[in-house]
Structures are given as C-alpha cells and as structure tokens.
Amino acid sequence: MPPRPLSPHLSVYKFKYTLMTSILNRFAGLALSMGLPLLVYWLMAVAGGAHAQARAARLLSLPLMKPVYAALVVAFCYHLIAGIRHLVWDSGRDWSAPRHSAARGWWPGSASP
C-alpha cells in the first residue's frame, strides 16, 4: 500500500489579511479569557465587603497592572470590532464589490485604540 499524502497545510494557503485578522482575533479572545480572573476577583472583593474591597483596590492599583489593563482594553476593542465585522460578513453585505477588500479586512485593527 503506498503511503498516504500529507495534508497540504501551510504550503497551499497564502498569508492574507483575513488569516492575520483571524489569528489576532483568537489571540484577543485568549487575552480576554486570561484577564477574566481579574474581573472575577474584583467582583468578589466588591461583594465581600469593605475590607476585601480595600485589599483588592491596593492589589489591582499597582503600577504593574496598568499595562495589563491597557492590553485588556485593546484586546476587548479589537475582539468586539472583529466580531461585528464577522456579523456583517455573515449577513452577506458588502461582498458583491471586490474593491477595497483589503481595507474591509483590516478595519478592526485600525479602529481599535
């Protein structure tokens, strides 16, 4: 029996903007998932009373947390805008005209902060 051919994998696909935006959207979703424990911790501290809230405020206001918050805001904005773009694509709008197709794919990145 001859060996079966392998899947074409990356040798067949060209690296296009839609591939890049899909990868970035997945990374943004992953970043949001990793940031979710911060939100849960803060919500539980608020529900836990004044002492727990003060302790969480001290921890969450450290200078190290500011870049984390900035990254989470950028990830949220990108993920939201990319999701809206997919909703527009799923509705079938704007697919008839091939002009500006690259611009339509990149607008989530340009609209994010």
mmCIF file with all atom_site columns, C-alpha atoms in Angstrom:
data_model
loop_
_atom_site.group_PDB
_atom_site.id
_atom_site.type_symbol
_atom_site.label_atom_id
_atom_site.label_alt_id
_atom_site.label_comp_id
_atom_site.label_asym_id
_atom_site.label_entity_id
_atom_site.label_seq_id
_atom_site.pdbx_PDB_ins_code
_atom_site.Cartn_x
_atom_site.Cartn_y
_atom_site.Cartn_z
_atom_site.occupancy
_atom_site.B_iso_or_equiv
_atom_site.pdbx_formal_charge
_atom_site.auth_seq_id
_atom_site.auth_comp_id
_atom_site.auth_asym_id
_atom_site.auth_atom_id
_atom_site.pdbx_PDB_model_num
ATOM 1   C CA . MET A 1 1   ? 0.000   0.000  0.000  1.00 0.00 ? 1   MET A CA 1
ATOM 2   C CA . PRO A 1 2   ? 1.527   3.374  -0.970 1.00 0.00 ? 2   PRO A CA 1
ATOM 3   C CA . PRO A 1 3   ? 1.928   5.984  1.783  1.00 0.00 ? 3   PRO A CA 1
ATOM 4   C CA . ARG A 1 4   ? -0.918  8.433  2.004  1.00 0.00 ? 4   ARG A CA 1
ATOM 5   C CA . PRO A 1 5   ? -0.138  12.035 1.116  1.00 0.00 ? 5   PRO A CA 1
ATOM 6   C CA . LEU A 1 6   ? 0.028   14.508 3.931  1.00 0.00 ? 6   LEU A CA 1
ATOM 7   C CA . SER A 1 7   ? -2.356  17.413 4.248  1.00 0.00 ? 7   SER A CA 1
ATOM 8   C CA . PRO A 1 8   ? -1.175  20.449 2.262  1.00 0.00 ? 8   PRO A CA 1
ATOM 9   C CA . HIS A 1 9   ? -1.174  22.524 5.457  1.00 0.00 ? 9   HIS A CA 1
ATOM 10  C CA . LEU A 1 10  ? 0.566   25.889 5.070  1.00 0.00 ? 10  LEU A CA 1
ATOM 11  C CA . SER A 1 11  ? 2.127   25.265 1.673  1.00 0.00 ? 11  SER A CA 1
ATOM 12  C CA . VAL A 1 12  ? -1.229  25.758 -0.061 1.00 0.00 ? 12  VAL A CA 1
ATOM 13  C CA . TYR A 1 13  ? -2.564  28.803 1.735  1.00 0.00 ? 13  TYR A CA 1
ATOM 14  C CA . LYS A 1 14  ? -1.333  32.306 1.032  1.00 0.00 ? 14  LYS A CA 1
ATOM 15  C CA . PHE A 1 15  ? -0.846  34.575 4.004  1.00 0.00 ? 15  PHE A CA 1
ATOM 16  C CA . LYS A 1 16  ? -3.684  37.072 3.594  1.00 0.00 ? 16  LYS A CA 1
ATOM 17  C CA . TYR A 1 17  ? -5.137  39.766 5.756  1.00 0.00 ? 17  TYR A CA 1
ATOM 18  C CA . THR A 1 18  ? -8.134  37.615 6.664  1.00 0.00 ? 18  THR A CA 1
ATOM 19  C CA . LEU A 1 19  ? -5.796  34.956 8.035  1.00 0.00 ? 19  LEU A CA 1
ATOM 20  C CA . MET A 1 20  ? -3.948  37.571 10.079 1.00 0.00 ? 20  MET A CA 1
ATOM 21  C CA . THR A 1 21  ? -7.122  39.155 11.433 1.00 0.00 ? 21  THR A CA 1
ATOM 22  C CA . SER A 1 22  ? -8.459  35.708 12.365 1.00 0.00 ? 22  SER A CA 1
ATOM 23  C CA . ILE A 1 23  ? -5.274  34.889 14.253 1.00 0.00 ? 23  ILE A CA 1
ATOM 24  C CA . LEU A 1 24  ? -5.324  38.265 16.009 1.00 0.00 ? 24  LEU A CA 1
ATOM 25  C CA . ASN A 1 25  ? -8.965  37.763 16.941 1.00 0.00 ? 25  ASN A CA 1
ATOM 26  C CA . ARG A 1 26  ? -8.135  34.412 18.523 1.00 0.00 ? 26  ARG A CA 1
ATOM 27  C CA . PHE A 1 27  ? -5.243  35.950 20.473 1.00 0.00 ? 27  PHE A CA 1
ATOM 28  C CA . ALA A 1 28  ? -7.502  38.781 21.622 1.00 0.00 ? 28  ALA A CA 1
ATOM 29  C CA . GLY A 1 29  ? -10.062 36.245 22.839 1.00 0.00 ? 29  GLY A CA 1
ATOM 30  C CA . LEU A 1 30  ? -7.329  34.326 24.635 1.00 0.00 ? 30  LEU A CA 1
ATOM 31  C CA . ALA A 1 31  ? -6.092  37.523 26.311 1.00 0.00 ? 31  ALA A CA 1
ATOM 32  C CA . LEU A 1 32  ? -9.623  38.320 27.434 1.00 0.00 ? 32  LEU A CA 1
ATOM 33  C CA . SER A 1 33  ? -10.006 34.814 28.830 1.00 0.00 ? 33  SER A CA 1
ATOM 34  C CA . MET A 1 34  ? -6.763  35.188 30.772 1.00 0.00 ? 34  MET A CA 1
ATOM 35  C CA . GLY A 1 35  ? -7.907  38.578 32.107 1.00 0.00 ? 35  GLY A CA 1
ATOM 36  C CA . LEU A 1 36  ? -11.252 37.245 33.301 1.00 0.00 ? 36  LEU A CA 1
ATOM 37  C CA . PRO A 1 37  ? -9.890  36.111 36.710 1.00 0.00 ? 37  PRO A CA 1
ATOM 38  C CA . LEU A 1 38  ? -9.000  39.762 37.452 1.00 0.00 ? 38  LEU A CA 1
ATOM 39  C CA . LEU A 1 39  ? -12.590 40.783 36.859 1.00 0.00 ? 39  LEU A CA 1
ATOM 40  C CA . VAL A 1 40  ? -13.913 37.894 38.938 1.00 0.00 ? 40  VAL A CA 1
ATOM 41  C CA . TYR A 1 41  ? -11.502 38.755 41.767 1.00 0.00 ? 41  TYR A CA 1
ATOM 42  C CA . TRP A 1 42  ? -12.619 42.380 41.732 1.00 0.00 ? 42  TRP A CA 1
ATOM 43  C CA . LEU A 1 43  ? -16.321 41.456 41.686 1.00 0.00 ? 43  LEU A CA 1
ATOM 44  C CA . MET A 1 44  ? -15.889 39.004 44.540 1.00 0.00 ? 44  MET A CA 1
ATOM 45  C CA . ALA A 1 45  ? -13.984 41.619 46.534 1.00 0.00 ? 45  ALA A CA 1
ATOM 46  C CA . VAL A 1 46  ? -16.761 44.151 45.993 1.00 0.00 ? 46  VAL A CA 1
ATOM 47  C CA . ALA A 1 47  ? -19.307 41.584 47.149 1.00 0.00 ? 47  ALA A CA 1
ATOM 48  C CA . GLY A 1 48  ? -17.084 40.600 50.094 1.00 0.00 ? 48  GLY A CA 1
ATOM 49  C CA . GLY A 1 49  ? -17.308 43.886 51.950 1.00 0.00 ? 49  GLY A CA 1
ATOM 50  C CA . ALA A 1 50  ? -15.238 46.990 52.585 1.00 0.00 ? 50  ALA A CA 1
ATOM 51  C CA . HIS A 1 51  ? -12.130 45.210 53.874 1.00 0.00 ? 51  HIS A CA 1
ATOM 52  C CA . ALA A 1 52  ? -11.932 42.838 50.893 1.00 0.00 ? 52  ALA A CA 1
ATOM 53  C CA . GLN A 1 53  ? -12.610 45.707 48.502 1.00 0.00 ? 53  GLN A CA 1
ATOM 54  C CA . ALA A 1 54  ? -9.828  47.823 50.011 1.00 0.00 ? 54  ALA A CA 1
ATOM 55  C CA . ARG A 1 55  ? -7.389  44.924 49.769 1.00 0.00 ? 55  ARG A CA 1
ATOM 56  C CA . ALA A 1 56  ? -8.350  44.295 46.127 1.00 0.00 ? 56  ALA A CA 1
ATOM 57  C CA . ALA A 1 57  ? -8.050  48.006 45.355 1.00 0.00 ? 57  ALA A CA 1
ATOM 58  C CA . ARG A 1 58  ? -4.490  48.040 46.706 1.00 0.00 ? 58  ARG A CA 1
ATOM 59  C CA . LEU A 1 59  ? -3.559  44.974 44.670 1.00 0.00 ? 59  LEU A CA 1
ATOM 60  C CA . LEU A 1 60  ? -5.310  46.000 41.459 1.00 0.00 ? 60  LEU A CA 1
ATOM 61  C CA . SER A 1 61  ? -3.941  49.558 41.533 1.00 0.00 ? 61  SER A CA 1
ATOM 62  C CA . LEU A 1 62  ? -0.297  48.519 41.440 1.00 0.00 ? 62  LEU A CA 1
ATOM 63  C CA . PRO A 1 63  ? 1.711   50.161 38.617 1.00 0.00 ? 63  PRO A CA 1
ATOM 64  C CA . LEU A 1 64  ? 2.316   46.719 37.120 1.00 0.00 ? 64  LEU A CA 1
ATOM 65  C CA . MET A 1 65  ? -1.417  46.359 36.475 1.00 0.00 ? 65  MET A CA 1
ATOM 66  C CA . LYS A 1 66  ? -1.763  49.437 34.239 1.00 0.00 ? 66  LYS A CA 1
ATOM 67  C CA . PRO A 1 67  ? -0.192  47.801 31.155 1.00 0.00 ? 67  PRO A CA 1
ATOM 68  C CA . VAL A 1 68  ? -2.327  44.727 31.818 1.00 0.00 ? 68  VAL A CA 1
ATOM 69  C CA . TYR A 1 69  ? -5.468  46.874 31.825 1.00 0.00 ? 69  TYR A CA 1
ATOM 70  C CA . ALA A 1 70  ? -4.357  48.681 28.669 1.00 0.00 ? 70  ALA A CA 1
ATOM 71  C CA . ALA A 1 71  ? -3.750  45.366 26.904 1.00 0.00 ? 71  ALA A CA 1
ATOM 72  C CA . LEU A 1 72  ? -7.148  44.078 28.018 1.00 0.00 ? 72  LEU A CA 1
ATOM 73  C CA . VAL A 1 73  ? -8.885  47.215 26.729 1.00 0.00 ? 73  VAL A CA 1
ATOM 74  C CA . VAL A 1 74  ? -7.149  46.909 23.346 1.00 0.00 ? 74  VAL A CA 1
ATOM 75  C CA . ALA A 1 75  ? -7.968  43.191 23.185 1.00 0.00 ? 75  ALA A CA 1
ATOM 76  C CA . PHE A 1 76  ? -11.612 43.864 24.075 1.00 0.00 ? 76  PHE A CA 1
ATOM 77  C CA . CYS A 1 77  ? -11.977 46.604 21.457 1.00 0.00 ? 77  CYS A CA 1
ATOM 78  C CA . TYR A 1 78  ? -10.333 44.522 18.739 1.00 0.00 ? 78  TYR A CA 1
ATOM 79  C CA . HIS A 1 79  ? -12.353 41.415 19.594 1.00 0.00 ? 79  HIS A CA 1
ATOM 80  C CA . LEU A 1 80  ? -15.603 43.398 19.641 1.00 0.00 ? 80  LEU A CA 1
ATOM 81  C CA . ILE A 1 81  ? -14.945 45.118 16.312 1.00 0.00 ? 81  ILE A CA 1
ATOM 82  C CA . ALA A 1 82  ? -13.795 41.886 14.665 1.00 0.00 ? 82  ALA A CA 1
ATOM 83  C CA . GLY A 1 83  ? -16.976 40.225 15.919 1.00 0.00 ? 83  GLY A CA 1
ATOM 84  C CA . ILE A 1 84  ? -19.079 42.985 14.382 1.00 0.00 ? 84  ILE A CA 1
ATOM 85  C CA . ARG A 1 85  ? -17.148 42.566 11.138 1.00 0.00 ? 85  ARG A CA 1
ATOM 86  C CA . HIS A 1 86  ? -17.963 38.847 11.155 1.00 0.00 ? 86  HIS A CA 1
ATOM 87  C CA . LEU A 1 87  ? -21.627 39.606 11.740 1.00 0.00 ? 87  LEU A CA 1
ATOM 88  C CA . VAL A 1 88  ? -21.588 41.911 8.716  1.00 0.00 ? 88  VAL A CA 1
ATOM 89  C CA . TRP A 1 89  ? -19.808 39.252 6.657  1.00 0.00 ? 89  TRP A CA 1
ATOM 90  C CA . ASP A 1 90  ? -22.281 36.584 7.803  1.00 0.00 ? 90  ASP A CA 1
ATOM 91  C CA . SER A 1 91  ? -25.167 38.761 6.675  1.00 0.00 ? 91  SER A CA 1
ATOM 92  C CA . GLY A 1 92  ? -23.696 38.781 3.154  1.00 0.00 ? 92  GLY A CA 1
ATOM 93  C CA . ARG A 1 93  ? -23.404 42.546 2.950  1.00 0.00 ? 93  ARG A CA 1
ATOM 94  C CA . ASP A 1 94  ? -20.610 44.205 1.027  1.00 0.00 ? 94  ASP A CA 1
ATOM 95  C CA . TRP A 1 95  ? -19.395 41.019 -0.672 1.00 0.00 ? 95  TRP A CA 1
ATOM 96  C CA . SER A 1 96  ? -20.521 41.914 -4.173 1.00 0.00 ? 96  SER A CA 1
ATOM 97  C CA . ALA A 1 97  ? -17.895 44.602 -4.803 1.00 0.00 ? 97  ALA A CA 1
ATOM 98  C CA . PRO A 1 98  ? -14.307 43.277 -4.826 1.00 0.00 ? 98  PRO A CA 1
ATOM 99  C CA . ARG A 1 99  ? -12.863 46.778 -4.437 1.00 0.00 ? 99  ARG A CA 1
ATOM 100 C CA . HIS A 1 100 ? -11.326 47.706 -1.124 1.00 0.00 ? 100 HIS A CA 1
ATOM 101 C CA . SER A 1 101 ? -11.449 44.137 0.113  1.00 0.00 ? 101 SER A CA 1
ATOM 102 C CA . ALA A 1 102 ? -8.148  44.536 1.973  1.00 0.00 ? 102 ALA A CA 1
ATOM 103 C CA . ALA A 1 103 ? -9.441  47.639 3.715  1.00 0.00 ? 103 ALA A CA 1
ATOM 104 C CA . ARG A 1 104 ? -12.570 45.778 4.822  1.00 0.00 ? 104 ARG A CA 1
ATOM 105 C CA . GLY A 1 105 ? -10.417 43.102 6.414  1.00 0.00 ? 105 GLY A CA 1
ATOM 106 C CA . TRP A 1 106 ? -8.077  45.448 8.279  1.00 0.00 ? 106 TRP A CA 1
ATOM 107 C CA . TRP A 1 107 ? -10.578 47.896 9.759  1.00 0.00 ? 107 TRP A CA 1
ATOM 108 C CA . PRO A 1 108 ? -10.855 46.099 13.115 1.00 0.00 ? 108 PRO A CA 1
ATOM 109 C CA . GLY A 1 109 ? -7.176  46.740 13.741 1.00 0.00 ? 109 GLY A CA 1
ATOM 110 C CA . SER A 1 110 ? -7.364  50.348 12.655 1.00 0.00 ? 110 SER A CA 1
ATOM 111 C CA . ALA A 1 111 ? -10.496 51.024 14.721 1.00 0.00 ? 111 ALA A CA 1
ATOM 112 C CA . SER A 1 112 ? -9.043  49.585 17.932 1.00 0.00 ? 112 SER A CA 1
ATOM 113 C CA . PRO A 1 113 ? -7.354  52.039 20.322 1.00 0.00 ? 113 PRO A CA 1
#
